[in-house]
Structure formats: structure tokens, C-alpha cells
PDB file of C-alpha atoms in Angstrom:
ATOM      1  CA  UNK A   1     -52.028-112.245-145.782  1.00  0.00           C
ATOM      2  CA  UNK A   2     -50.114-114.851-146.914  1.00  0.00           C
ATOM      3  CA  UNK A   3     -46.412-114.481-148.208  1.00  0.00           C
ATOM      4  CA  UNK A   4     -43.749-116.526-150.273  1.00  0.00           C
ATOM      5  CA  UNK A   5     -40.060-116.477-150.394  1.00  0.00           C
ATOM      6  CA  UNK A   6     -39.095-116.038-153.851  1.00  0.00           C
ATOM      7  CA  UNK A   7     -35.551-115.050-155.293  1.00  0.00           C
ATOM      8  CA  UNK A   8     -35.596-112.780-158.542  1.00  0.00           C
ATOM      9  CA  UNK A   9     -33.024-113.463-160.885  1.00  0.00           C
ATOM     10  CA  UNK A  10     -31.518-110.197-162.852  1.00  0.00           C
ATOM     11  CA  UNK A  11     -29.249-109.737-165.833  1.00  0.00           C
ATOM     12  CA  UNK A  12     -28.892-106.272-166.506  1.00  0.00           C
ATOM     13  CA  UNK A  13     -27.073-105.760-170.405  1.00  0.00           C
ATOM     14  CA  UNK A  14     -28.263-102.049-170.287  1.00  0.00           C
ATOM     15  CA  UNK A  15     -26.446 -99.600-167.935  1.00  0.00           C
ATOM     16  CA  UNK A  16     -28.574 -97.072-169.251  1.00  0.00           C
ATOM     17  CA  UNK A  17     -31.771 -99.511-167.011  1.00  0.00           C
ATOM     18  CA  UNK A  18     -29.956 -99.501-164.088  1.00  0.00           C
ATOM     19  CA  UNK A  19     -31.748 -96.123-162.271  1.00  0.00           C
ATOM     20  CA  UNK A  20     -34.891 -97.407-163.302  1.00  0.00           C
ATOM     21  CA  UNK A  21     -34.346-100.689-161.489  1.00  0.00           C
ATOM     22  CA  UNK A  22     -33.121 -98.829-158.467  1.00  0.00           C
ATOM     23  CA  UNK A  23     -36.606 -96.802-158.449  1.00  0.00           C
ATOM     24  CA  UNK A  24     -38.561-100.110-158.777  1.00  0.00           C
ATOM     25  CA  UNK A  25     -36.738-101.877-156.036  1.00  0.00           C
ATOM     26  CA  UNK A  26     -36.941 -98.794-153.755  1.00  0.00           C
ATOM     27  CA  UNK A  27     -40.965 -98.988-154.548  1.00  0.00           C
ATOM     28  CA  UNK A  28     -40.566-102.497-152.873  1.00  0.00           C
ATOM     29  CA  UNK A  29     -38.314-102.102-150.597  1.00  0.00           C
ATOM     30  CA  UNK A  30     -40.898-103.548-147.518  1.00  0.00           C
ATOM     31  CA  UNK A  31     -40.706-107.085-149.017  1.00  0.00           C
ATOM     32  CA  UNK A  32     -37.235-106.899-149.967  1.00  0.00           C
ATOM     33  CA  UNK A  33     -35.337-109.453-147.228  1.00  0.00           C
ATOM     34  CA  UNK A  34     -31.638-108.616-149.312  1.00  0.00           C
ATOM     35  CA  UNK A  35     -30.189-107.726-152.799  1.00  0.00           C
ATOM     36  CA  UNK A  36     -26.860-108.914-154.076  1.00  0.00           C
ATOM     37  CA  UNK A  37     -25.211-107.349-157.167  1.00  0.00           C
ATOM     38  CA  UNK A  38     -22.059-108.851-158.742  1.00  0.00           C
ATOM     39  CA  UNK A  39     -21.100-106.815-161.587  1.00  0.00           C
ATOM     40  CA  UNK A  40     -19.274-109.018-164.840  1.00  0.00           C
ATOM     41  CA  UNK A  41     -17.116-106.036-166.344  1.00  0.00           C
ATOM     42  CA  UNK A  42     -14.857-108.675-168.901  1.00  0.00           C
ATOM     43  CA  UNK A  43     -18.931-109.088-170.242  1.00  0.00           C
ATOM     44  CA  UNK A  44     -20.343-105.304-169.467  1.00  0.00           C
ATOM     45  CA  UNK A  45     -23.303-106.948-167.796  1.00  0.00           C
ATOM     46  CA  UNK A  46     -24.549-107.035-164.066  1.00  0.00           C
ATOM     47  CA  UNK A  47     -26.100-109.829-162.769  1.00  0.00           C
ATOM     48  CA  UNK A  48     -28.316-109.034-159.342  1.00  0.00           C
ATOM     49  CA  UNK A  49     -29.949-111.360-157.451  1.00  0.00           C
ATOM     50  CA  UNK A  50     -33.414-109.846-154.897  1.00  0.00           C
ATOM     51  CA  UNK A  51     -34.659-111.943-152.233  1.00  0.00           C
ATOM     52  CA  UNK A  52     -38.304-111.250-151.178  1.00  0.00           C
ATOM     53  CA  UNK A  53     -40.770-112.309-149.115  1.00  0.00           C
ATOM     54  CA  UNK A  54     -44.356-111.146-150.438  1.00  0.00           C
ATOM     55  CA  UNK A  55     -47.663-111.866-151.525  1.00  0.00           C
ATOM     56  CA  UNK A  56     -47.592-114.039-155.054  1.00  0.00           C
ATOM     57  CA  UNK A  57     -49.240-110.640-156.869  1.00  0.00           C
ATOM     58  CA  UNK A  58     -46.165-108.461-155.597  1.00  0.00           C
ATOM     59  CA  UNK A  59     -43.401-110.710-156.115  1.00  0.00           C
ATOM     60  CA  UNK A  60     -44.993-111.135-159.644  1.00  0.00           C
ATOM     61  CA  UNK A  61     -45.793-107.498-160.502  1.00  0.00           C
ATOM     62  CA  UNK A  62     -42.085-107.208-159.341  1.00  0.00           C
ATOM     63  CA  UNK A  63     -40.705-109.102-161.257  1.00  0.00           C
ATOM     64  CA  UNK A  64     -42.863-107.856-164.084  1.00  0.00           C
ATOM     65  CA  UNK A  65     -41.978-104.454-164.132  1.00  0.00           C
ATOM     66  CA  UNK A  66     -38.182-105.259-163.732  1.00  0.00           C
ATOM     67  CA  UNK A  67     -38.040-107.281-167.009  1.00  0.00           C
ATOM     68  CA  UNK A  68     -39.896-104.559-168.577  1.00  0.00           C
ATOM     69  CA  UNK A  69     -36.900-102.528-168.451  1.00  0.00           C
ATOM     70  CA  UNK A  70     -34.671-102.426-171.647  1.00  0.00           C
ATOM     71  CA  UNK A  71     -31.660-104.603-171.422  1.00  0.00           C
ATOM     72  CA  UNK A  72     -33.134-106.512-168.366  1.00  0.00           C
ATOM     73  CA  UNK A  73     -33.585-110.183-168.041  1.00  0.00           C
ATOM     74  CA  UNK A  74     -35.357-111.988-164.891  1.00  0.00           C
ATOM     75  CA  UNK A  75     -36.146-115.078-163.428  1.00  0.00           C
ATOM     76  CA  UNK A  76     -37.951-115.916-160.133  1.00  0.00           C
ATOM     77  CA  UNK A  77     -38.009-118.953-158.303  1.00  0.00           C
ATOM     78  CA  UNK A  78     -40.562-119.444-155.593  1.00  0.00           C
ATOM     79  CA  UNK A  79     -40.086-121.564-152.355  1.00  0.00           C
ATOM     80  CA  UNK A  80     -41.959-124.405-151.618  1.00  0.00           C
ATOM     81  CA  UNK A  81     -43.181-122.858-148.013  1.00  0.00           C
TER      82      UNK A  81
END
């Protein structure tokens, strides 16, 4: 199976999201290589960054179901490899 590096993106505006997201990144935790949170308290946002390395539909369904969640913003950028 092949896999991609990707890096997800998250701003999280909605504290109330935030045990969701924890669920959902549990769910994946087998493709997730590290997770960085920094959180902006002068702004009352968190902005998390997930580094994966996956199959395109997981890293997509990911990344899917974590901007679902109220308040949640994401990006993903894929490598080149």
C-alpha cells in the first residue's frame, strides 16, 4: 500500500470541538508520525499542526472529518515523495 507524508493544518476557534478532535485523532492514531499544539490565548484560538504518513483516502477522510467539526479550520499539504 502506498503512503504519503502529509501535514494537516488546524485552527481550532471552538473549545467546545476540541474532545471531538481528540476522538478523531485517537481513531488515527496508526498514521499519526507527531502532533504539535500551540495554543494563542491573547486570540482564544489553538492552532495544531498533525503529521501523517498514510494512504491519500485516510489522510483525506482525516482531514475531512476534522474540518467538519464546528469552529475548526484545516489545511493539508502533501509531500512530493
Amino acid at each position: 500500500m502506498d503512503t504519503r507524508i502529509a501535514l494537516i493544518g488546524l485552527i481550532v476557534e471552538n473549545p467546545d470541538s476540541v474532545e471531538q478532535l481528540n476522538r478523531v485523532l485517537h481513531e488515527y492514531s496508526p498514521y499519526i508520525i507527531g502532533r504539535m499544539g500551540l495554543p494563542y490565548r491573547e486570540r482564544g484560538i489553538s492552532i495544531i499542526s498533525v503529521v501523517v504518513d498514510a494512504p491519500n483516502g485516510v489522510i483525506s477522510a482525516l482531514s475531512g472529518k476534522l474540518g467538519m467539526l464546528p469552529g475548526v479550520s484545516t489545511k493539508t499539504l502533501y509531500s512530493k515523495l
